[in-house]
Coordinates of C-alpha atoms and ligand atoms in Angstrom, one line a residue:
Chain A
M1 CA -5.1 39.8 -21.1
D2 CA -6.9 37.7 -23.6
F3 CA -5.9 34.2 -24.9
S4 CA -4.8 35.4 -28.4
A5 CA -2.6 38.2 -26.8
F6 CA -1.1 35.4 -24.7
F7 CA -0.2 33.1 -27.7
E8 CA 1.0 36.2 -29.7
Y9 CA 3.4 36.9 -27.0
L10 CA 4.2 33.3 -26.7
S11 CA 5.1 32.9 -30.4
M12 CA 7.1 36.0 -30.1
M13 CA 8.9 34.6 -26.9
V14 CA 10.0 31.5 -28.9
T15 CA 11.7 33.3 -31.6
Y16 CA 14.2 33.8 -28.9
D17 CA 16.5 30.9 -29.0
F18 CA 17.5 31.0 -25.1
A19 CA 13.6 30.9 -24.3
K20 CA 12.8 28.1 -26.8
K21 CA 15.5 25.9 -25.2
A22 CA 14.2 26.6 -21.7
L23 CA 10.7 25.9 -22.8
I24 CA 11.7 22.5 -24.4
V25 CA 13.8 21.4 -21.5
G26 CA 11.6 22.9 -18.7
S27 CA 8.2 21.6 -20.3
L28 CA 9.8 18.1 -20.1
T29 CA 11.3 18.6 -16.7
A30 CA 7.8 19.7 -15.5
L31 CA 6.2 16.5 -17.1
C32 CA 8.5 14.1 -15.8
S33 CA 8.7 15.5 -12.1
A34 CA 5.0 15.7 -12.1
L35 CA 4.7 11.9 -12.9
L36 CA 7.1 11.0 -10.4
G37 CA 6.0 13.4 -7.9
V38 CA 2.9 11.4 -7.6
S39 CA 4.4 8.5 -6.1
L40 CA 7.1 10.6 -4.1
V41 CA 4.4 12.5 -2.3
L42 CA 2.2 9.7 -1.6
K43 CA 5.1 7.2 -0.5
R44 CA 6.0 10.4 2.0
Y45 CA 9.4 10.5 0.1
S46 CA 9.2 14.2 -0.6
M47 CA 12.5 14.8 1.3
I48 CA 14.3 12.8 -1.2
G49 CA 13.6 15.1 -4.0
D50 CA 14.8 18.0 -1.8
G51 CA 17.9 16.0 -0.8
L52 CA 18.8 15.1 -4.3
S53 CA 18.6 18.8 -5.5
H54 CA 21.2 20.0 -2.9
V55 CA 23.5 17.0 -3.7
G56 CA 23.1 18.1 -7.3
F57 CA 24.0 21.5 -6.6
G58 CA 27.3 20.3 -4.8
A59 CA 28.0 18.2 -8.2
L60 CA 27.4 21.3 -10.6
C61 CA 29.7 23.4 -8.4
V62 CA 32.2 20.7 -8.7
A63 CA 31.8 20.4 -12.5
S64 CA 32.2 24.3 -12.7
V65 CA 35.5 24.1 -10.9
L66 CA 36.9 21.2 -12.8
N67 CA 35.5 23.0 -16.1
L68 CA 33.6 19.6 -16.9
A69 CA 30.3 19.3 -18.6
P70 CA 27.8 19.9 -15.8
L71 CA 25.2 17.2 -16.6
K72 CA 28.0 14.5 -17.2
V73 CA 29.1 15.0 -13.5
A74 CA 25.9 15.7 -11.9
V75 CA 23.5 12.9 -13.3
P76 CA 26.0 10.2 -12.0
V77 CA 26.4 11.7 -8.7
V78 CA 22.8 12.2 -8.0
I79 CA 21.9 9.0 -9.1
V80 CA 24.5 7.3 -6.4
A81 CA 23.1 9.7 -4.1
A82 CA 19.5 8.7 -4.8
F83 CA 20.0 5.1 -3.8
F84 CA 21.6 6.0 -0.7
L85 CA 18.8 8.4 0.4
L86 CA 16.2 5.8 -0.6
K87 CA 17.8 3.4 1.8
L88 CA 18.0 6.1 4.5
S89 CA 14.4 6.8 4.4
E90 CA 13.4 3.2 4.0
N91 CA 15.4 2.0 7.1
S92 CA 14.0 4.7 9.7
K93 CA 11.8 7.4 8.8
I94 CA 12.5 9.8 11.4
K95 CA 16.2 9.5 11.3
G96 CA 16.2 9.1 7.6
D97 CA 14.7 12.8 7.5
A98 CA 17.6 14.1 9.8
A99 CA 20.2 12.1 7.7
I100 CA 18.8 13.7 4.5
A101 CA 19.2 17.4 6.0
M102 CA 22.6 16.8 7.0
I103 CA 23.7 15.5 3.5
S104 CA 21.9 18.3 1.9
G105 CA 23.6 20.8 3.9
T106 CA 27.1 19.0 3.7
A107 CA 26.5 19.0 -0.1
V108 CA 25.6 23.0 -0.5
A109 CA 28.2 23.9 1.9
A110 CA 31.1 21.9 0.0
G111 CA 29.9 23.3 -3.3
L112 CA 30.2 26.9 -1.6
V113 CA 33.6 26.4 -0.5
I114 CA 35.0 24.7 -3.5
T115 CA 33.7 27.4 -6.1
S116 CA 34.9 30.2 -3.6
F117 CA 38.6 29.1 -4.5
V118 CA 38.1 29.8 -8.2
D119 CA 37.5 33.3 -9.4
G120 CA 34.5 34.0 -11.5
L121 CA 32.1 31.4 -10.5
S122 CA 29.7 33.2 -8.5
S123 CA 27.2 33.8 -11.2
D124 CA 27.4 30.1 -12.0
V125 CA 26.7 29.2 -8.4
S126 CA 23.8 31.7 -8.0
G127 CA 22.5 30.3 -11.2
Y128 CA 22.6 26.7 -9.6
M129 CA 20.9 27.9 -6.6
F130 CA 17.9 29.9 -8.1
G131 CA 18.0 28.8 -11.7
S132 CA 18.5 30.8 -14.7
I133 CA 16.4 30.7 -18.1
L134 CA 19.8 31.8 -19.8
S135 CA 21.7 29.0 -18.6
I136 CA 20.4 26.2 -21.1
D137 CA 23.2 25.7 -23.6
D138 CA 23.2 23.8 -26.9
S139 CA 24.5 20.7 -25.6
D140 CA 22.1 20.3 -22.7
V141 CA 19.1 20.3 -25.1
P142 CA 19.6 16.8 -26.7
L143 CA 20.8 15.2 -23.7
S144 CA 17.8 16.7 -21.7
V145 CA 15.3 15.4 -24.4
I146 CA 16.7 12.1 -24.5
L147 CA 16.8 11.5 -20.7
S148 CA 13.2 12.9 -20.5
V149 CA 11.9 10.6 -23.1
V150 CA 13.3 7.7 -21.4
V151 CA 12.0 8.8 -17.9
I152 CA 8.4 9.0 -19.6
L153 CA 8.8 5.8 -21.6
L154 CA 9.9 4.1 -18.3
Y155 CA 7.1 5.6 -16.3
V156 CA 4.4 4.5 -18.8
L157 CA 5.6 1.1 -19.4
F158 CA 5.9 0.2 -15.5
Y159 CA 2.8 2.5 -14.7
N160 CA 0.9 -0.4 -13.0
R161 CA 3.8 -1.5 -11.0
I162 CA 4.6 1.5 -9.9
F163 CA 1.1 2.3 -8.9
S164 CA 0.9 -1.0 -7.0
V165 CA 4.3 -0.3 -5.1
T166 CA 3.2 3.1 -4.3
F167 CA -0.2 1.8 -2.9
D168 CA 1.0 -1.2 -0.9
E169 CA 4.5 -2.5 -0.9
S170 CA 3.5 -5.7 1.3
F171 CA 0.7 -6.8 -1.3
S172 CA 3.1 -6.1 -4.2
K173 CA 5.8 -8.1 -2.8
A174 CA 3.5 -10.8 -2.3
A175 CA 2.5 -10.8 -5.7
G176 CA 6.0 -11.2 -7.0
I177 CA 6.8 -7.4 -7.7
K178 CA 10.4 -6.6 -7.0
V179 CA 9.5 -3.8 -4.8
D180 CA 13.1 -2.7 -4.2
L181 CA 13.8 -2.6 -7.9
Y182 CA 10.7 -0.3 -8.4
N183 CA 11.6 2.0 -5.5
A184 CA 15.0 2.1 -6.9
L185 CA 13.6 2.9 -10.4
I186 CA 11.4 5.8 -8.9
A187 CA 14.6 6.9 -7.2
L188 CA 16.8 6.7 -10.3
L189 CA 14.2 8.5 -12.5
T190 CA 13.8 11.2 -10.1
A191 CA 17.5 11.8 -10.0
V192 CA 17.8 12.3 -13.6
T193 CA 14.8 14.6 -13.6
I194 CA 16.1 16.8 -11.0
V195 CA 19.6 17.1 -12.6
I196 CA 17.8 18.0 -15.9
G197 CA 15.5 20.7 -14.4
M198 CA 18.2 22.2 -11.8
K199 CA 20.0 24.6 -14.1
L200 CA 16.8 26.2 -15.1
M201 CA 14.7 25.7 -11.7
G202 CA 17.6 26.1 -9.3
T203 CA 18.3 23.8 -6.3
V204 CA 15.8 25.5 -4.0
L205 CA 13.0 25.7 -6.6
I206 CA 13.2 22.3 -8.4
S207 CA 11.2 20.5 -5.5
G208 CA 8.5 22.7 -5.9
L209 CA 8.1 21.5 -9.5
I210 CA 7.9 17.8 -8.0
I211 CA 5.6 18.5 -4.9
F212 CA 2.9 21.0 -6.0
P213 CA 1.4 19.5 -9.2
P214 CA 0.7 16.1 -7.4
L215 CA -0.7 18.0 -4.5
S216 CA -3.0 20.0 -6.6
A217 CA -4.2 17.1 -8.6
M218 CA -4.9 15.2 -5.3
R219 CA -7.2 17.8 -4.3
V220 CA -9.9 17.2 -6.9
C221 CA -9.0 13.9 -8.7
K222 CA -10.5 10.6 -7.3
S223 CA -8.5 8.0 -9.4
F224 CA -4.8 7.4 -9.6
K225 CA -5.0 7.9 -13.3
S226 CA -6.5 10.9 -13.1
V227 CA -4.3 12.2 -10.4
T228 CA -1.2 11.3 -12.5
A229 CA -2.5 12.8 -15.6
V230 CA -3.7 16.1 -14.3
S231 CA -0.8 16.6 -12.4
A232 CA 1.3 16.3 -15.6
V233 CA -0.9 18.7 -17.3
I234 CA -1.0 21.1 -14.6
S235 CA 2.8 21.1 -14.3
V236 CA 3.4 21.7 -18.1
I237 CA 0.8 24.5 -18.0
C238 CA 2.2 26.1 -14.8
F239 CA 5.5 25.8 -16.4
V240 CA 4.7 27.6 -19.6
V241 CA 2.5 30.1 -18.1
G242 CA 5.4 30.9 -15.2
I243 CA 8.1 31.4 -17.9
F244 CA 5.7 33.3 -19.9
L245 CA 5.1 35.9 -16.8
S246 CA 8.7 35.8 -15.9
F247 CA 9.5 37.1 -19.6
V248 CA 6.8 39.8 -19.2
F249 CA 7.4 40.9 -16.0
D250 CA 11.1 40.3 -15.9
T251 CA 11.1 38.3 -13.0
P252 CA 13.2 35.1 -12.1
A253 CA 12.1 32.2 -14.3
G254 CA 12.2 29.3 -11.7
A255 CA 10.8 31.4 -9.0
T256 CA 8.0 32.7 -11.0
V257 CA 7.3 29.1 -12.2
V258 CA 6.8 27.9 -8.5
L259 CA 4.6 30.8 -7.6
V260 CA 1.9 30.1 -10.2
N261 CA 2.2 26.5 -9.1
A262 CA 1.7 27.6 -5.5
V263 CA -1.3 29.9 -6.8
T264 CA -2.8 26.8 -8.8
F265 CA -2.4 24.7 -5.6
A266 CA -4.5 27.4 -3.7
V267 CA -7.0 27.2 -6.4
F268 CA -7.4 23.5 -6.5
F269 CA -7.3 23.3 -2.9
A270 CA -10.6 25.6 -2.8
A271 CA -12.0 23.7 -5.5
G272 CA -11.7 20.5 -3.4
K273 CA -13.4 22.1 -0.4
L274 CA -16.1 23.2 -2.6
K275 CA -16.6 20.0 -4.1
K276 CA -16.9 18.3 -0.8
A277 CA -19.3 21.0 0.7
Chain B
M1 CA -5.1 -35.6 2.7
E2 CA -2.0 -33.5 2.4
P3 CA -1.9 -30.3 4.1
V4 CA -2.1 -27.0 1.9
L5 CA 0.3 -25.4 4.3
Q6 CA 3.3 -26.8 6.7
C7 CA 5.1 -24.6 8.7
K8 CA 7.8 -26.2 10.8
N9 CA 10.0 -24.7 13.4
L10 CA 9.7 -21.2 12.2
N11 CA 12.0 -18.5 13.4
I12 CA 11.6 -15.0 12.5
A13 CA 14.0 -12.3 13.7
Y14 CA 14.6 -8.5 13.0
N15 CA 18.1 -7.4 13.8
G16 CA 18.8 -10.3 15.8
H17 CA 15.7 -9.7 17.8
T18 CA 13.5 -12.9 17.6
V19 CA 9.8 -12.2 17.3
V20 CA 8.4 -15.7 16.0
K21 CA 9.8 -18.6 17.9
D22 CA 9.8 -22.0 16.8
V23 CA 6.2 -22.0 15.4
S24 CA 4.8 -25.0 13.8
F25 CA 1.6 -26.0 12.2
D26 CA -0.1 -27.4 9.3
V27 CA -3.4 -26.1 7.5
M28 CA -5.7 -28.6 5.6
P29 CA -7.3 -28.0 2.3
G30 CA -10.4 -25.6 3.0
E31 CA -9.7 -25.0 6.3
Y32 CA -10.2 -21.7 8.1
L33 CA -7.5 -20.8 10.7
C34 CA -7.5 -17.9 12.9
I35 CA -4.6 -16.2 14.3
V36 CA -5.0 -14.7 17.5
G37 CA -2.7 -12.7 20.1
E38 CA -1.9 -9.6 21.8
N39 CA -0.4 -6.5 19.8
G40 CA 3.1 -7.2 19.1
S41 CA 2.8 -10.9 19.5
G42 CA 4.4 -11.7 16.0
K43 CA 1.1 -12.5 13.9
S44 CA 1.9 -10.1 11.2
S45 CA 5.5 -11.2 11.1
L46 CA 4.3 -15.0 10.9
V47 CA 2.0 -14.0 8.0
K48 CA 4.8 -12.2 6.3
G49 CA 7.1 -15.2 6.9
L50 CA 4.7 -17.5 5.2
L51 CA 4.8 -15.4 2.3
N52 CA 8.6 -15.0 2.4
L53 CA 8.2 -11.2 2.7
V54 CA 10.4 -11.1 5.6
P55 CA 13.6 -13.3 5.9
V56 CA 13.1 -16.5 7.9
R57 CA 16.0 -17.1 10.2
S58 CA 15.3 -20.8 10.5
G59 CA 12.6 -23.6 9.8
S60 CA 10.6 -24.2 6.9
V61 CA 7.3 -23.1 5.2
S62 CA 5.8 -25.5 2.4
F63 CA 2.9 -25.1 0.2
A64 CA 1.2 -28.2 -1.6
E65 CA 1.8 -27.9 -5.2
G66 CA 0.4 -25.0 -7.0
V67 CA -0.7 -23.1 -4.1
S68 CA 1.7 -20.4 -3.5
G69 CA 0.9 -18.8 -6.9
G70 CA -2.9 -18.8 -5.9
I71 CA -2.7 -16.8 -2.6
G72 CA -4.6 -13.8 -1.9
Y73 CA -3.1 -11.6 0.7
L74 CA -4.8 -8.7 2.5
P75 CA -1.9 -7.0 4.6
Q76 CA -2.6 -4.8 7.8
Q77 CA -3.6 -1.4 6.5
S78 CA -1.0 1.3 6.6
P79 CA -1.9 4.8 7.2
I80 CA -0.5 6.0 3.9
Q81 CA -3.3 4.1 2.1
R82 CA -6.2 5.7 4.2
D83 CA -6.1 8.6 2.2
F84 CA -4.7 7.4 -1.1
P85 CA -6.3 9.0 -4.5
A86 CA -7.3 5.9 -6.5
S87 CA -10.5 4.5 -7.5
V88 CA -12.2 1.2 -6.2
E89 CA -11.7 -0.4 -9.7
E90 CA -8.0 0.6 -10.1
V91 CA -7.3 -0.8 -6.6
V92 CA -8.9 -4.3 -7.2
L93 CA -7.5 -4.6 -10.6
L94 CA -4.0 -4.5 -9.1
G95 CA -4.9 -7.9 -7.5
C96 CA -4.4 -9.4 -11.2
I97 CA -0.8 -7.8 -11.4
K98 CA 1.3 -10.9 -10.9
N99 CA -0.3 -12.4 -14.3
T100 CA 0.7 -9.4 -16.2
G101 CA 4.5 -10.3 -16.6
F102 CA 5.8 -7.5 -18.6
R103 CA 2.7 -6.6 -20.2
P104 CA 2.1 -2.8 -19.1
F105 CA -1.8 -3.2 -19.3
F106 CA -4.6 -5.4 -17.8
S107 CA -6.0 -7.8 -20.2
K108 CA -10.0 -8.2 -20.8
S109 CA -10.0 -11.5 -18.9
E110 CA -8.3 -9.6 -15.8
K111 CA -10.8 -6.8 -16.1
K112 CA -13.4 -9.4 -16.0
T113 CA -12.0 -11.1 -12.9
A114 CA -11.9 -7.8 -11.0
E115 CA -15.6 -7.3 -12.0
E116 CA -16.8 -10.5 -10.6
N117 CA -14.9 -9.9 -7.5
M118 CA -16.3 -6.6 -6.9
K119 CA -19.7 -7.9 -7.6
Q120 CA -19.2 -10.5 -5.0
L121 CA -18.1 -8.0 -2.4
H122 CA -21.0 -5.7 -3.3
I123 CA -18.6 -3.0 -4.2
F124 CA -19.3 -2.9 -7.9
D125 CA -21.7 0.1 -7.7
I126 CA -19.0 2.2 -5.9
R127 CA -16.1 1.1 -8.4
K128 CA -15.5 4.7 -9.7
K129 CA -15.5 6.3 -6.2
S130 CA -12.1 7.1 -4.5
Y131 CA -10.7 4.8 -1.9
R132 CA -10.0 7.5 0.5
E133 CA -13.8 8.6 0.5
L134 CA -14.8 5.1 1.8
S135 CA -15.8 3.8 5.0
G136 CA -13.4 1.5 6.9
G137 CA -15.6 -1.5 6.1
Q138 CA -15.7 -0.5 2.4
Q139 CA -12.1 0.0 2.2
Q140 CA -11.4 -3.6 3.7
R141 CA -14.1 -5.1 0.9
V142 CA -11.9 -3.5 -1.8
L143 CA -8.7 -5.0 -0.3
L144 CA -10.3 -8.4 0.0
A145 CA -11.5 -8.0 -3.4
R146 CA -7.9 -7.4 -4.7
A147 CA -6.8 -10.3 -2.7
L148 CA -9.5 -12.3 -4.2
C149 CA -8.2 -11.5 -7.7
S150 CA -5.0 -13.4 -7.0
A151 CA -6.5 -16.3 -4.8
D152 CA -7.7 -19.4 -6.3
R153 CA -6.6 -21.5 -3.4
M154 CA -5.7 -19.5 -0.4
L155 CA -6.5 -16.3 1.6
L156 CA -4.2 -14.7 4.0
L157 CA -5.9 -11.9 5.8
D158 CA -4.1 -9.6 8.4
E159 CA -6.6 -8.0 10.7
P160 CA -9.3 -7.3 8.0
V161 CA -11.8 -6.3 10.6
T162 CA -9.8 -4.3 13.1
G163 CA -11.2 -0.9 13.5
L164 CA -14.5 -1.8 12.0
D165 CA -17.7 -1.3 14.1
P166 CA -19.2 -4.7 15.2
I167 CA -22.2 -4.7 12.3
V168 CA -19.6 -4.0 9.5
S169 CA -17.3 -6.7 10.9
S170 CA -19.6 -9.3 11.4
E171 CA -20.7 -8.8 7.8
L172 CA -17.1 -9.2 6.7
Y173 CA -16.8 -12.1 8.7
S174 CA -20.1 -13.8 6.8
V175 CA -18.3 -12.6 3.4
I176 CA -14.9 -14.5 4.3
H177 CA -17.2 -17.3 5.7
K178 CA -18.8 -17.6 2.4
L179 CA -15.7 -17.3 0.2
N180 CA -14.3 -20.1 2.6
H181 CA -17.3 -22.2 1.9
E182 CA -18.5 -21.4 -1.6
R183 CA -14.9 -21.2 -3.4
N184 CA -13.4 -23.8 -1.3
L185 CA -10.8 -21.2 -0.4
T186 CA -8.3 -22.1 2.5
V187 CA -8.5 -19.1 4.9
V188 CA -5.7 -18.1 7.4
M189 CA -6.9 -14.9 9.0
V190 CA -5.4 -12.8 11.8
S191 CA -7.8 -11.4 14.1
H192 CA -8.2 -9.7 17.5
D193 CA -11.7 -10.5 18.0
I194 CA -12.0 -13.7 19.7
A195 CA -15.4 -14.3 19.9
S196 CA -15.8 -13.8 16.2
A197 CA -12.9 -16.0 15.4
T198 CA -13.8 -19.0 17.5
A199 CA -17.4 -18.6 15.9
N200 CA -16.0 -18.7 12.4
A201 CA -12.8 -20.7 12.4
D202 CA -12.3 -24.3 12.4
K203 CA -8.6 -24.0 14.2
I204 CA -7.0 -21.4 16.4
L205 CA -3.3 -20.7 16.5
H206 CA -2.6 -18.4 19.6
L207 CA 0.6 -16.7 19.3
D208 CA 2.8 -15.0 21.7
E209 CA 6.1 -15.1 20.2
K210 CA 5.8 -18.8 20.4
V211 CA 2.6 -21.1 19.9
E212 CA 0.5 -20.8 23.1
F213 CA -2.3 -22.9 21.5
F214 CA -2.9 -24.7 18.3
G215 CA -6.2 -26.7 18.1
T216 CA -9.8 -26.6 17.3
A217 CA -11.9 -23.4 18.0
D218 CA -14.0 -25.6 20.7
E219 CA -10.9 -26.9 22.4
Y220 CA -9.7 -23.5 22.6
L221 CA -12.7 -22.0 24.1
D222 CA -12.4 -25.0 26.9
S223 CA -8.8 -24.3 27.4
N224 CA -7.6 -22.1 30.3
L225 CA -6.0 -19.6 27.9
G226 CA -8.9 -19.5 25.6
K227 CA -11.4 -18.9 28.5
R228 CA -9.0 -16.0 30.0
F229 CA -8.8 -14.5 26.7
A230 CA -12.2 -14.7 25.5
K231 CA -13.2 -12.9 28.5
G232 CA -10.3 -10.4 29.2
V233 CA -9.7 -8.7 25.8
Ligands
ADP301 N1 10.1 -4.3 10.0 C1 10.2 -4.5 11.2 N2 11.6 -4.5 11.9 C2 11.9 -4.5 13.2 N3 11.0 -5.0 14.0 C3 9.6 -5.2 13.7 C4 9.3 -5.0 12.3 N4 8.0 -5.5 12.2 C5 7.6 -5.8 13.3 N5 8.7 -5.7 14.2 C6 8.4 -5.9 15.6 O1 8.3 -7.5 15.8 C7 7.3 -7.7 16.8 C8 6.2 -8.2 16.1 O2 5.5 -7.5 15.4 P1 4.1 -7.8 14.5 O3 4.6 -9.2 14.0 O4 3.6 -6.5 14.0 O5 3.1 -8.0 15.7 P2 1.5 -8.3 15.7 O6 1.0 -8.2 14.2 O7 1.2 -9.5 16.3 O8 0.9 -7.1 16.3 C9 6.9 -6.2 17.4 O9 7.7 -6.0 18.5 C10 7.4 -5.4 16.3 O10 7.8 -4.2 17.0
MG302 MG1 0.0 -7.0 13.1

């Protein structure tokens, strides 16, 4: 398929309201998660992203049962969980991993049990688990846009500090940077990003959006700035391409996006090997 | 002359377990002090205690006026760093971060400082290279350049030569020696390498939880402890 056909199809796609909303919310989420993913991956905090999405699942289920706005319940719950998981990972790496897995399991189990008491929620539940392109409703769009813009602004504003803390906590601390504060900021922004992206991408797939783009970028880029920029660009492109393919082939959106990311990673991996050779 | 650094009866403990016990010493301006001792003897903890990076249980650390803002720190390298995707230039510039306040970008003069320090440590030509592609010795030079960006009074170096081959490590020793003399920087350095430590430093502090020896390098070589250590390790 050539490019003009791609854009033609794309412009047709955005005439569908649901697809337009999904593209807006999803691209912003993809951008935020790629930025934060760089630090999470380098700090070996990938598990936090995974844990948070599972806690988010539990929170969304509770919101469904109580008939509350999903984001309004999930955002605070996941933020609290983020601080908690961060503390766990900081204290002892190995036990932290096990604790995060335990919390993930409990949150998902609680969500499934609670929703089983109420009839007619099974489609909500599977949507939260695997994501759904139809799930983005009108109230989600403005809130997601505002939250994403805040995430991006804070990231840009504190870019050098986040970089410093990611590279070397001890040095940063000695230079007077409030390391705990910036770790908390990273956790907070991650929590917000995950919640925004969850309805679209699903619990089990959102962490792919965090992990893949930075890992792909790190295969070929030499500087932190280029890793960050390339990660963001890859993430948005993979998202748009993934949604597009899911539209064309009628495949699940979140899963298709993650597969596109996986293929991209394979390509960058090979490119990195070739470059070295 | 007033000491630049006075450490008095310092105690550091993690979860109630003491790792630095009743440590006292002074460092004079322009002096070069090496802290030696076996693995786990509390050297890194002591350095972190001096910088207030770990909670101090009791005792005191005091710097002469204006010194605490001009300390360059080179922490012991963590495994995370070795394959970190950042350019040499970017890492060195981070040394200027403490002056940036809430300014999100580095100023011209900060970039200039970074450039000068890269030139002095002969890493200017590789400034676009990725940190993870460098040899161990080059990586330490980068971290030293970063430390220099924030140092106008004192360098605190935690095992800068560990893991380097003898030639590279003696090069690094001579760079540090030069900085000590030419910039009149006070140097406090943790080292494993007794021979180079005693050859370069004015004073030696031998640590094993508490102070086993504190005095000049010559005195250390004459002491029983120094003789045993210089031979054995
Ligand atoms: N953050 C920490 N929490 C708990 N124990 C620690 C911590 N850092 C170091 N220790 C312990 O303190 C002792 C001294 O460690 P350290 O200061 O790193 O010694 P050295 O630098 O001389 O090898 C060791 O037994 C080490 O296990
Ligand atoms: Mg040490």
